[in-house]
Amino acid sequence: MMAQYLEIKAQYSDALLFYRMGDFYEMFFDDAVAAAEALDIALTKRGKHQGEDIPMCGVPVHAAEGYLLTLIRKGFRVAVGEQMESPAEAKKRGAKSVVRRDVVRLVTPGTLTEDSLLEARSHNFLGAYSELRKEAAIAWADISTGAFHVMPIKPVRLSPELARLAPSELVVSDLVPDTIRVMADEYRIPLTPIGKSSFDSSASEKRLCDLFKISTLEAFGTFSRAEISAMGALVDYLDITQKGKLPLLQPPEQEAENRVVQIDSATRRNLELTRSLAGGRAGSLLSTIDRTVTPAGARLLEQRLSSPSRHLDTIHERLAALDVVHNDTLLSEQIRDALRRTPDLDRALSRLSLDRGGPRDLAAIRNALGQAELISGVLQDKDMPDLLKKSSQDLQGFDELLALLDAALVSEPPLLARDGGFIAAGYDGELDEARTLRDEGRSVIASLQQEYSERTGISSLKIKHNNVLGYFIETTATHAEKMRSAPLSETFVHRQTTANQVRFTTVELSELETRILNAGNLALEIEKKLYLALSTAILGDSGRLTAASKGLAELDLVTALGDLAKSEGWTRPRIDDSRAFHVSGGRHPVVEHALRRQNGEPFVANDCDLSAQDGAAIWLLTGPNMAGKSTFLRQNALIALLGQMGSYVPAYEAHIGLISQLFSRVGASDDLARGRSTFMVEMVETAAILNQADDRALVILDEIGRGTATYDGLSIAWATLEHLHQMNRCRALFATHYHELAQLANTLEGVENATVSVKEWEGEVIFLHEVRKGAADRSYGVQVAQLAGLPDCVVSRARQVLDMLEESSREGGGRIQVDDLPLFAAAPSPQTSMTKVASEVDSMLKDVHPDDLSPREALDLLYKLKEAARS
């Protein structure tokens, strides 16, 4: 057995080997040590190898999925080795023969299909990147849904595409450059190098043609050699990991590099599109706007949000569909009610294609088709735009398949086919008979006993059973002679005589006995055959089923966005090919939702106008921290993104000229793992914007240059703003505390000053969160520090130093020297604090008469005085 284990393990040295032994998957040697630590399970030992104990651990087969998920999340790959025959079959080769085992599947992050291992509302993409000469391409597929895409890209665009797709695993050539490894490490994408032969474009073309059973790939489009290489490598990797059982992939969908808005990883992180800065889904834009009721609809929403369109016709088509459901609330609710009862058709279909499905997947497809038929009926005879019309048509034409599944399946089938009981009564006569014998064997025997009693005229005749004879007919010795005589002797065969009884059998009883004993196994075998037939019927219609799933997802998304727009008061944006960007009464959807949930406060809406016929349009935004500058920057970026996704937007009115790129430099953090300071991270992200932004880009920058010395930071911010205006010529929001930049509005056409309003009241600052034209006169940093809870002495000292610095600046004295600023020891702030304590003590002692105090009262007073001094 260990020889067999070592032989299999040698073929999968880079993976943990789950070695099937009965009801457990066992691991040995280093695999056992690593798995025991990762899974927090007991590490034992079994036998010896070369004189050393063999470490061993194991997990139950029935609970393996949970352990697999833990290992995958911790970066392991798992080879699942199953028993390929029963022990009885192995013994036929010899009493000492070992049960034959082999790896049936290599489990990796990008090849998961089980619901328990996947997030139902997110895609699980496996990617493959290829570079051939001066061409490059990336292919990606979700084998749990069958989605398959490819796109030619420039190597410099790989980073934003990986940020957009967020693949669970990326397949590359084993000669991949270090830059790709660094990039994958930065995005925490497991990198899987495979042989260069997998990327050979000629072999890849043949591999793809064989997979889709076509003679040429031109049936799906015109692909470059790099695209063919990437797709072929992905399919070859699936063939390796799935051991020849390839998933049901859809024909490859070719995407253009300029089809979607380019959004780099820093911008996605800063805007918290699908994940919050804390790392989870909660608090992100996606979690705030997600009203979908099906997993497929949720996955489509995430895809659209990550990839806003740059194609004007596509955007208008989506908005036209949204108009219909937004205006017809009854229609929308009817569709959503049906969708709530619709299972995940895509993933059920994928599991069946990989032979990992079960009766519940058959039922999921039946139930999904039933709801599709219902939704199609609701939409019938409606005047609809093309998107809704196509979705409705894709739901039709499944009457025959639906009738088959309805007739064949029970309403609530079991999880596993081997459990049986999922085929409905009356569907198959042979199965019904086997079940009757299995479940009603006694009643069948009783009926036969009654028949024999009537035929012989012996009322005391009985049919009995024991472990030696099986079923037999028993009668008294008196009646036995009658049964031994013709014509009864031709039917009843003597088997045994006891002291008082004589036992007989018949051919019919022997056959019935065999059928009863085998009825349970026979019923299971019949159900397995029927399961296979139903699966084959479903997979034979997989193309139309995939289209139906897309139609259901599209309807879910459009009705969810309609429900969101209706309940939140969002409006239809005007999207065109101009360079306009005018938002009236814009709001930040996430912040607005959080305010309403926490304390019911309304969100202060603001306008933004970055429209430009030619050249740049930039707002230079000043104002104190905590006043809402960052929120204003982000909300306008999100409004543009939502509009081009095909959604209504949180504003009273919005006119958006198509945006090609979205860049955000907001917030500050260091990158210790890569040796980058906060300022270095800021400069790297700013450099990426200035080097890539075109005249159709929307750029939001917050506090450029704040991570270094004041004059260095001011000069960098100044030069950055000039570059955006003169070289990038884009639309931008530029927030800063360097008030000196405000004068650029007088010299650069298209640059305007804006500020966030505040109000001072009795030494405190009140944030109004209103954006208006003009420049701020100060930053109110000391007031914000006071609100944050800095000690009074620190706030007082800060005011004193600020007054001296401002006075020096007004008098033109240049930079103030350190010697001009008295140290803390000379400051009056601590005295102020002591005075406050002294006044409290005076008030407490004013009416105290020591002669009148008892010892207890004096002690209590002392405690109160001590507490006053401490506070």
XYZ file of N, CA and C in Angstrom, residues 510-731:
666
model
N -39.360 -19.324 -5.764
C -37.900 -19.163 -5.842
C -37.531 -17.906 -6.619
N -38.225 -17.682 -7.743
C -37.955 -16.481 -8.530
C -38.329 -15.226 -7.753
N -39.461 -15.288 -7.057
C -39.913 -14.147 -6.261
C -38.915 -13.838 -5.149
N -38.391 -14.921 -4.534
C -37.400 -14.738 -3.471
C -36.172 -14.006 -4.012
N -35.697 -14.423 -5.159
C -34.529 -13.778 -5.768
C -34.809 -12.311 -6.060
N -35.989 -12.059 -6.599
C -36.346 -10.680 -6.946
C -36.478 -9.801 -5.699
N -37.046 -10.373 -4.627
C -37.197 -9.588 -3.382
C -35.830 -9.259 -2.801
N -34.954 -10.279 -2.786
C -33.626 -10.071 -2.206
C -32.817 -9.060 -3.021
N -33.015 -9.020 -4.320
C -32.246 -8.132 -5.188
C -32.978 -6.822 -5.502
N -34.209 -6.695 -4.986
C -35.035 -5.543 -5.374
C -34.387 -4.209 -4.992
N -33.785 -4.120 -3.783
C -33.174 -2.870 -3.340
C -32.051 -2.437 -4.262
N -31.124 -3.381 -4.552
C -30.005 -3.065 -5.449
C -30.499 -2.765 -6.857
N -31.521 -3.534 -7.274
C -32.055 -3.311 -8.617
C -32.660 -1.922 -8.738
N -33.402 -1.505 -7.700
C -34.012 -0.171 -7.728
C -32.946 0.916 -7.833
N -31.846 0.767 -7.082
C -30.760 1.756 -7.141
C -30.115 1.784 -8.522
N -29.895 0.596 -9.099
C -29.273 0.540 -10.420
C -30.167 1.193 -11.472
N -31.467 0.940 -11.381
C -32.399 1.556 -12.341
C -32.375 3.072 -12.197
N -32.380 3.557 -10.931
C -32.356 5.013 -10.715
C -31.068 5.644 -11.236
N -29.940 4.947 -11.077
C -28.676 5.469 -11.605
C -28.722 5.608 -13.121
N -29.312 4.606 -13.782
C -29.443 4.666 -15.245
C -30.348 5.824 -15.656
N -31.428 5.996 -14.908
C -32.350 7.086 -15.233
C -31.686 8.450 -14.958
N -30.883 8.513 -13.891
C -30.151 9.749 -13.594
C -29.224 10.104 -14.755
N -28.511 9.092 -15.251
C -27.603 9.310 -16.375
C -28.374 9.760 -17.622
N -29.520 9.161 -17.860
C -30.327 9.536 -19.029
C -30.828 10.973 -18.906
N -31.279 11.358 -17.714
C -31.756 12.727 -17.513
C -30.618 13.728 -17.644
N -29.439 13.390 -17.094
C -28.272 14.269 -17.217
C -27.890 14.459 -18.679
N -27.926 13.359 -19.429
C -27.590 13.420 -20.858
C -28.576 14.315 -21.608
N -29.846 14.206 -21.265
C -30.867 15.042 -21.914
C -30.619 16.526 -21.603
N -30.235 16.817 -20.371
C -29.971 18.208 -19.981
C -28.728 18.737 -20.687
N -27.639 17.953 -20.653
C -26.388 18.408 -21.266
C -26.528 18.531 -22.779
N -27.408 17.758 -23.358
C -27.646 17.884 -24.797
C -28.279 19.206 -25.173
N -28.880 19.867 -24.196
C -29.513 21.170 -24.439
C -28.755 22.282 -23.696
N -27.471 22.038 -23.416
C -26.703 22.949 -22.557
C -26.573 24.355 -23.139
N -26.466 24.458 -24.477
C -26.319 25.778 -25.095
C -27.503 26.678 -24.803
N -28.702 26.155 -24.998
C -29.906 26.959 -24.740
C -30.107 27.191 -23.248
N -29.710 26.213 -22.421
C -29.833 26.393 -20.976
C -28.913 27.514 -20.484
N -27.722 27.598 -21.056
C -26.794 28.670 -20.700
C -27.375 30.022 -21.099
N -27.976 30.083 -22.285
C -28.607 31.331 -22.727
C -29.762 31.712 -21.799
N -30.524 30.710 -21.354
C -31.626 30.973 -20.419
C -31.102 31.511 -19.093
N -29.992 30.950 -18.632
C -29.395 31.424 -17.383
C -28.957 32.874 -17.517
N -28.372 33.220 -18.654
C -27.981 34.618 -18.894
C -29.207 35.526 -18.910
N -30.278 35.050 -19.523
C -31.509 35.843 -19.552
C -32.067 36.079 -18.159
N -32.055 35.049 -17.329
C -32.534 35.189 -15.949
C -31.662 36.164 -15.163
N -30.351 36.059 -15.347
C -29.430 36.968 -14.646
C -29.651 38.410 -15.081
N -29.872 38.605 -16.376
C -30.095 39.964 -16.893
C -31.382 40.550 -16.323
N -32.426 39.750 -16.266
C -33.692 40.217 -15.709
C -33.564 40.508 -14.216
N -32.804 39.675 -13.521
C -32.588 39.908 -12.093
C -31.865 41.231 -11.873
N -30.819 41.463 -12.658
C -30.034 42.693 -12.485
C -30.856 43.937 -12.806
N -31.584 43.912 -13.911
C -32.312 45.118 -14.304
C -33.447 45.422 -13.327
N -34.131 44.385 -12.827
C -35.204 44.642 -11.856
C -34.627 45.053 -10.497
N -33.455 44.535 -10.157
C -32.801 44.938 -8.904
C -32.385 46.403 -8.958
N -31.820 46.823 -10.089
C -31.429 48.231 -10.240
C -32.655 49.132 -10.275
N -33.757 48.621 -10.851
C -34.997 49.388 -10.846
C -35.544 49.572 -9.450
N -35.491 48.515 -8.668
C -35.947 48.590 -7.278
C -35.077 49.550 -6.473
N -33.768 49.499 -6.719
C -32.838 50.398 -6.033
C -33.132 51.852 -6.382
N -33.292 52.132 -7.671
C -33.540 53.501 -8.111
C -34.851 54.038 -7.547
N -35.864 53.177 -7.505
C -37.183 53.604 -7.014
C -37.137 53.941 -5.525
N -36.519 53.065 -4.752
C -36.533 53.259 -3.295
C -35.553 54.329 -2.836
N -34.470 54.563 -3.590
C -33.448 55.520 -3.165
C -33.581 56.875 -3.855
N -34.512 57.013 -4.776
C -34.693 58.290 -5.454
C -33.584 58.607 -6.436
N -33.061 57.582 -7.121
C -32.021 57.816 -8.124
C -32.664 58.231 -9.448
N -31.856 58.826 -10.311
C -32.384 59.375 -11.560
C -31.634 58.813 -12.765
N -32.286 58.870 -13.921
C -31.666 58.364 -15.148
C -30.616 59.346 -15.633
N -29.372 58.886 -15.825
C -28.332 59.805 -16.313
C -28.424 59.982 -17.824
N -27.927 61.099 -18.290
C -27.799 61.330 -19.732
C -26.342 61.026 -20.104
N -26.147 59.973 -20.884
C -24.801 59.555 -21.277
C -24.647 59.793 -22.772
N -23.596 60.508 -23.145
C -23.348 60.749 -24.573
C -21.849 60.787 -24.846
N -21.506 61.154 -26.068
C -20.105 61.127 -26.495
C -19.430 62.482 -26.321
N -20.035 63.366 -25.556
C -19.464 64.700 -25.352
C -18.383 64.647 -24.272
N -17.880 65.827 -23.896
C -16.925 65.920 -22.788
C -17.586 66.584 -21.582
N -18.887 66.371 -21.494
C -19.628 66.967 -20.381
C -19.441 66.142 -19.111
N -19.563 66.824 -17.985
C -19.689 66.139 -16.691
C -20.393 67.110 -15.759
N -21.712 66.991 -15.742
C -22.509 67.894 -14.915
C -23.425 67.065 -14.026
N -23.229 67.171 -12.724
C -24.040 66.443 -11.751
C -24.727 67.457 -10.846
N -26.018 67.358 -10.760
C -26.796 68.247 -9.884
C -27.347 67.427 -8.719
N -27.019 67.857 -7.508
C -27.519 67.162 -6.321
C -26.974 65.752 -6.181
N -25.683 65.594 -6.439
C -25.071 64.277 -6.345
C -24.884 63.829 -4.898
N -24.959 62.502 -4.685
C -24.807 61.942 -3.343
C -23.899 60.714 -3.397
N -23.262 60.425 -2.273
C -22.432 59.219 -2.173
C -23.320 58.092 -1.669
N -23.583 57.048 -2.464
C -24.564 56.030 -2.071
C -24.207 55.292 -0.781
N -22.925 55.012 -0.572
C -22.529 54.246 0.617
C -22.651 55.098 1.873
N -22.158 56.341 1.791
C -22.222 57.237 2.959
C -23.674 57.579 3.282
N -24.474 57.826 2.252
C -25.891 58.133 2.475
C -26.589 56.968 3.177
N -26.290 55.764 2.745
C -26.890 54.571 3.359
C -26.441 54.427 4.813
N -25.166 54.680 5.068
C -24.639 54.550 6.431
C -25.247 55.588 7.361
N -25.397 56.837 6.881
C -25.994 57.890 7.705
C -27.433 57.551 8.066
N -28.169 57.071 7.097
C -29.576 56.745 7.338
C -29.706 55.607 8.345
N -28.802 54.629 8.242
C -28.876 53.470 9.119
C -28.443 53.827 10.551
N -27.472 54.710 10.688
C -26.920 55.010 12.013
C -27.802 55.955 12.817
N -28.126 57.097 12.221
C -28.880 58.080 13.013
C -29.966 58.805 12.218
N -30.218 58.368 11.008
C -31.284 58.972 10.220
C -30.960 60.340 9.647
N -29.701 60.763 9.697
C -29.325 62.072 9.161
C -29.390 62.073 7.643
N -29.846 63.186 7.064
C -29.866 63.270 5.600
C -28.468 63.546 5.058
N -28.222 63.108 3.858
C -26.950 63.394 3.186
C -27.068 64.737 2.480
N -26.055 65.573 2.593
C -26.060 66.889 1.939
C -25.611 66.706 0.489
N -26.544 66.906 -0.446
C -26.238 66.728 -1.868
C -25.466 67.930 -2.399
N -24.596 67.687 -3.405
C -23.791 68.761 -3.983
C -23.715 68.644 -5.491
N -23.501 69.780 -6.129
C -23.365 69.841 -7.579
C -21.895 69.739 -7.964
N -21.670 69.317 -9.197
C -20.311 69.277 -9.743
C -20.404 69.485 -11.245
N -19.563 70.391 -11.774
C -19.584 70.664 -13.212
C -18.156 70.680 -13.740
N -17.791 69.617 -14.434
C -16.461 69.525 -15.042
C -16.564 69.499 -16.563
N -17.622 70.091 -17.090
C -17.847 70.062 -18.534
C -16.801 70.905 -19.248
N -16.336 70.398 -20.381
C -15.345 71.129 -21.185
C -15.523 70.757 -22.639
N -15.534 71.752 -23.500
C -15.606 71.498 -24.930
C -14.276 70.968 -25.456
N -13.196 71.600 -24.988
C -11.865 71.201 -25.422
C -10.894 71.530 -24.292
N -9.943 70.679 -24.054
C -8.990 70.938 -22.984
C -9.485 70.399 -21.650
N -8.779 70.814 -20.578
C -9.046 70.283 -19.255
C -10.217 70.983 -18.582
N -10.812 70.298 -17.629
C -11.824 70.878 -16.743
C -11.509 70.352 -15.346
N -11.001 71.237 -14.493
C -10.500 70.819 -13.185
C -11.086 71.699 -12.095
N -11.582 71.060 -11.052
C -11.986 71.793 -9.850
C -10.895 71.611 -8.796
N -10.403 72.754 -8.299
C -9.422 72.746 -7.220
C -10.173 72.943 -5.916
N -10.255 71.882 -5.120
C -11.128 71.859 -3.949
C -10.323 72.052 -2.666
N -10.679 73.090 -1.902
C -10.031 73.352 -0.624
C -11.071 73.312 0.490
N -10.593 73.268 1.717
C -11.484 73.198 2.862
C -10.889 72.304 3.929
N -11.436 72.338 5.135
C -10.860 71.589 6.246
C -11.077 70.086 6.121
N -10.243 69.349 6.860
C -10.493 67.915 7.001
C -11.828 67.702 7.704
N -12.452 66.577 7.446
C -13.736 66.214 8.038
C -14.908 66.997 7.445
N -14.630 67.889 6.476
C -15.717 68.691 5.902
C -16.426 67.965 4.773
N -15.794 66.920 4.231
C -16.443 66.132 3.189
C -15.780 66.202 1.831
N -14.516 66.652 1.763
C -13.845 66.740 0.462
C -13.698 65.358 -0.182
N -13.181 64.396 0.580
C -12.954 63.054 0.021
C -14.260 62.400 -0.406
N -15.310 62.616 0.369
C -16.623 62.065 0.002
C -17.106 62.663 -1.305
N -16.919 63.990 -1.468
C -17.336 64.661 -2.695
C -16.561 64.128 -3.892
N -15.254 63.933 -3.726
C -14.447 63.388 -4.814
C -14.946 62.010 -5.212
N -15.117 61.147 -4.228
C -15.499 59.761 -4.513
C -16.903 59.664 -5.107
N -17.836 60.472 -4.612
C -19.210 60.327 -5.077
C -19.334 60.641 -6.558
N -18.562 61.600 -7.047
C -18.634 61.930 -8.465
C -18.011 60.838 -9.325
N -16.955 60.209 -8.822
C -16.380 59.062 -9.541
C -17.374 57.908 -9.590
N -18.068 57.664 -8.473
C -19.033 56.566 -8.429
C -20.247 56.846 -9.310
N -20.670 58.099 -9.377
C -21.806 58.454 -10.237
C -21.458 58.180 -11.696
N -20.235 58.547 -12.093
C -19.804 58.280 -13.468
C -19.752 56.775 -13.729
N -19.229 56.038 -12.788
C -19.111 54.591 -12.935
C -20.483 53.927 -13.026
N -21.406 54.308 -12.139
C -22.747 53.725 -12.148
C -23.466 54.040 -13.450
N -23.303 55.261 -13.938
C -23.953 55.644 -15.182
C -23.487 54.802 -16.358
N -22.167 54.601 -16.465
C -21.645 53.826 -17.587
C -21.828 52.320 -17.400
N -22.165 51.921 -16.178
C -22.534 50.526 -15.949
C -23.919 50.240 -16.522
N -24.721 51.306 -16.675
C -26.083 51.136 -17.162
C -27.112 51.242 -16.068
N -26.768 51.996 -15.000
C -27.663 52.144 -13.856
C -28.111 53.596 -13.731
N -29.231 53.796 -13.034
C -29.575 55.139 -12.592
C -28.541 55.566 -11.547
N -28.491 56.876 -11.253
C -27.424 57.385 -10.384
C -28.011 58.192 -9.228
N -27.287 58.269 -8.087
C -27.764 59.039 -6.932
C -27.555 60.537 -7.122
N -28.443 61.163 -7.859
C -28.364 62.603 -8.136
C -29.728 63.071 -8.618
N -29.930 64.410 -8.572
C -31.170 64.970 -9.125
C -31.105 64.949 -10.646
N -29.901 65.151 -11.169
C -29.706 65.199 -12.616
C -28.238 64.903 -12.903
N -27.959 64.209 -14.002
C -26.567 63.900 -14.340
C -26.405 63.822 -15.857
N -25.409 64.546 -16.362
C -25.049 64.508 -17.779
C -23.569 64.129 -17.836
N -23.282 62.934 -18.373
C -21.923 62.406 -18.346
C -21.465 62.099 -19.760
N -20.403 62.775 -20.177
C -19.746 62.403 -21.424
C -18.892 61.173 -21.173
N -18.849 60.252 -22.139
C -18.164 58.969 -21.930
C -16.782 59.139 -21.313
N -16.510 58.311 -20.321
C -15.223 58.307 -19.632
C -14.471 57.046 -20.029
N -13.214 57.192 -20.403
C -12.412 56.045 -20.838
C -11.646 55.407 -19.690
N -11.208 56.249 -18.733
C -10.414 55.763 -17.611
C -10.877 56.454 -16.336
N -10.758 55.735 -15.235
C -11.093 56.311 -13.934
C -9.890 56.119 -13.021
N -9.344 57.251 -12.541
C -8.179 57.192 -11.666
C -8.496 57.868 -10.343
N -8.022 57.252 -9.260
C -8.250 57.816 -7.934
C -6.975 57.715 -7.116
N -6.576 58.834 -6.503
C -5.460 58.818 -5.543
C -6.000 59.451 -4.272
N -6.571 58.607 -3.436
C -7.235 59.067 -2.212
C -6.727 58.227 -1.060
N -6.462 58.859 0.065
C -6.007 58.110 1.233
C -4.513 57.899 1.214
N -3.981 57.388 2.304
C -2.544 57.190 2.421
C -2.265 55.958 3.271
N -1.322 55.151 2.798
C -0.885 54.001 3.583
C 0.477 53.579 3.067
N 1.285 52.986 3.942
C 2.585 52.511 3.486
C 2.472 51.068 2.997
N 3.553 50.615 2.391
C 3.618 49.249 1.878
C 4.911 48.652 2.401
N 4.859 48.215 3.658
C 6.073 47.765 4.332
C 6.660 46.538 3.656
N 5.803 45.668 3.154
C 6.288 44.424 2.556
C 7.185 44.698 1.359
N 6.933 45.790 0.638
C 7.726 46.113 -0.543
C 8.677 47.272 -0.286
N 8.811 47.658 0.969
C 9.770 48.691 1.328
C 9.382 50.078 0.859
N 8.082 50.358 0.820
C 7.629 51.667 0.350
C 7.003 52.454 1.489
N 7.397 53.707 1.615
C 6.791 54.588 2.608
C 5.450 55.089 2.093
N 4.719 55.762 2.972
C 3.437 56.338 2.565
C 3.628 57.298 1.396
N 4.644 58.143 1.481
C 4.888 59.119 0.423
C 5.277 58.430 -0.881
N 6.060 57.346 -0.789
C 6.464 56.619 -1.988
C 5.255 55.985 -2.664
N 4.363 55.386 -1.883
C 3.143 54.810 -2.453
C 2.335 55.895 -3.164
N 2.226 57.047 -2.527
C 1.487 58.168 -3.111
C 2.095 58.594 -4.438
N 3.411 58.684 -4.495
C 4.079 59.124 -5.722
C 3.965 58.076 -6.836
N 4.049 56.789 -6.479
C 3.914 55.730 -7.482
C 2.526 55.777 -8.117
N 1.496 55.930 -7.270
C 0.125 55.970 -7.787
C -0.105 57.229 -8.619
N 0.465 58.368 -8.183
C 0.327 59.612 -8.946
C 1.036 59.494 -10.287
N 2.212 58.871 -10.290
C 2.958 58.691 -11.539
C 2.154 57.860 -12.532
N 1.506 56.816 -12.050
C 0.701 55.973 -12.938
C -0.416 56.776 -13.589
N -1.026 57.681 -12.824
C -2.106 58.510 -13.368
C -1.574 59.455 -14.434
N -0.499 60.174 -14.116
C 0.028 61.173 -15.044
C 0.573 60.533 -16.324
N 1.068 59.299 -16.217
C 1.621 58.623 -17.392
C 0.564 57.961 -18.265
N -0.629 57.677 -17.701
C -1.619 56.900 -18.453
C -2.890 57.659 -18.822
N -3.274 58.676 -18.048
C -4.575 59.327 -18.252
C -4.645 60.013 -19.617
N -5.746 59.728 -20.350
C -5.955 60.425 -21.622
C -7.000 61.518 -21.434
N -7.361 62.181 -22.537
C -8.259 63.335 -22.408
C -9.697 62.938 -22.088
N -9.984 61.623 -22.096
C -11.318 61.157 -21.727
C -11.360 60.614 -20.291
N -10.271 60.733 -19.593
C -10.191 60.170 -18.243
C -10.888 61.085 -17.236
N -11.332 60.487 -16.131
C -11.791 61.240 -14.968
C -10.825 60.922 -13.832
N -10.210 61.970 -13.276
C -9.177 61.800 -12.263
C -9.619 62.485 -10.977
N -9.504 61.784 -9.855
C -9.728 62.427 -8.559
C -8.467 62.261 -7.715
N -7.935 63.389 -7.256
C -6.696 63.408 -6.476
C -6.958 64.113 -5.151
N -6.466 63.514 -4.083
C -6.715 64.062 -2.747
C -5.390 64.219 -2.007
N -5.047 65.454 -1.692
C -3.880 65.742 -0.849
C -2.574 65.246 -1.444
N -2.320 65.565 -2.718
C -1.039 65.217 -3.316
C 0.077 65.992 -2.618
N 1.141 65.287 -2.244
C 2.307 65.933 -1.652
C 2.285 66.090 -0.149
N 1.268 65.552 0.518
C 1.185 65.786 1.961
C 2.156 64.932 2.755
N 2.759 63.925 2.122
C 3.621 63.012 2.864
C 5.058 63.463 2.995
N 5.379 64.693 2.559
C 6.755 65.169 2.653
C 6.751 66.596 3.188
N 7.926 67.252 3.158
C 8.045 68.616 3.682
C 7.106 69.559 2.935
N 6.683 70.640 3.619
C 5.645 71.520 3.093
C 5.969 72.051 1.704
N 7.169 72.605 1.526
C 7.482 73.222 0.242
C 7.711 72.164 -0.837
N 8.264 71.010 -0.476
C 8.376 69.909 -1.444
C 6.989 69.464 -1.894
N 6.099 69.275 -0.924
C 4.746 68.828 -1.237
C 4.002 69.828 -2.086
N 4.137 71.123 -1.767
C 3.474 72.174 -2.539
C 3.971 72.184 -3.982
N 5.267 72.054 -4.161
C 5.818 72.093 -5.521
C 5.361 70.886 -6.341
N 5.293 69.696 -5.695
C 4.833 68.491 -6.405
C 3.358 68.631 -6.782
N 2.532 69.116 -5.842
C 1.113 69.308 -6.130
C 0.911 70.309 -7.253
N 1.677 71.392 -7.222
C 1.596 72.446 -8.247
C 1.906 71.859 -9.623
N 3.040 71.147 -9.722
C 3.457 70.583 -11.003
C 2.482 69.520 -11.487
N 1.917 68.736 -10.555
C 0.937 67.698 -10.917
C -0.308 68.322 -11.528
N -0.791 69.399 -10.899
C -1.985 70.071 -11.414
C -1.725 70.639 -12.800
N -0.560 71.226 -13.008
C -0.224 71.783 -14.325
C -0.143 70.669 -15.383
N 0.406 69.515 -15.016
C 0.515 68.408 -15.964
C -0.869 67.886 -16.345
N -1.764 67.742 -15.365
C -3.131 67.312 -15.670
C -3.799 68.279 -16.635
N -3.542 69.567 -16.444
C -4.186 70.587 -17.265
C -3.598 70.643 -18.669
N -2.272 70.637 -18.761
C -1.620 70.898 -20.048
C -1.350 69.641 -20.859
N -1.006 68.529 -20.195
C -0.612 67.315 -20.906
C -1.755 66.284 -20.973
N -2.350 65.960 -19.843
C -3.433 64.984 -19.840
C -4.732 65.560 -20.377
N -4.973 66.873 -20.098
C -6.147 67.598 -20.600
C -7.448 66.841 -20.284
N -7.565 66.391 -19.046
C -8.697 65.544 -18.650
C -9.618 66.286 -17.690
N -10.673 65.633 -17.290
C -11.571 66.137 -16.257
C -11.069 65.634 -14.908
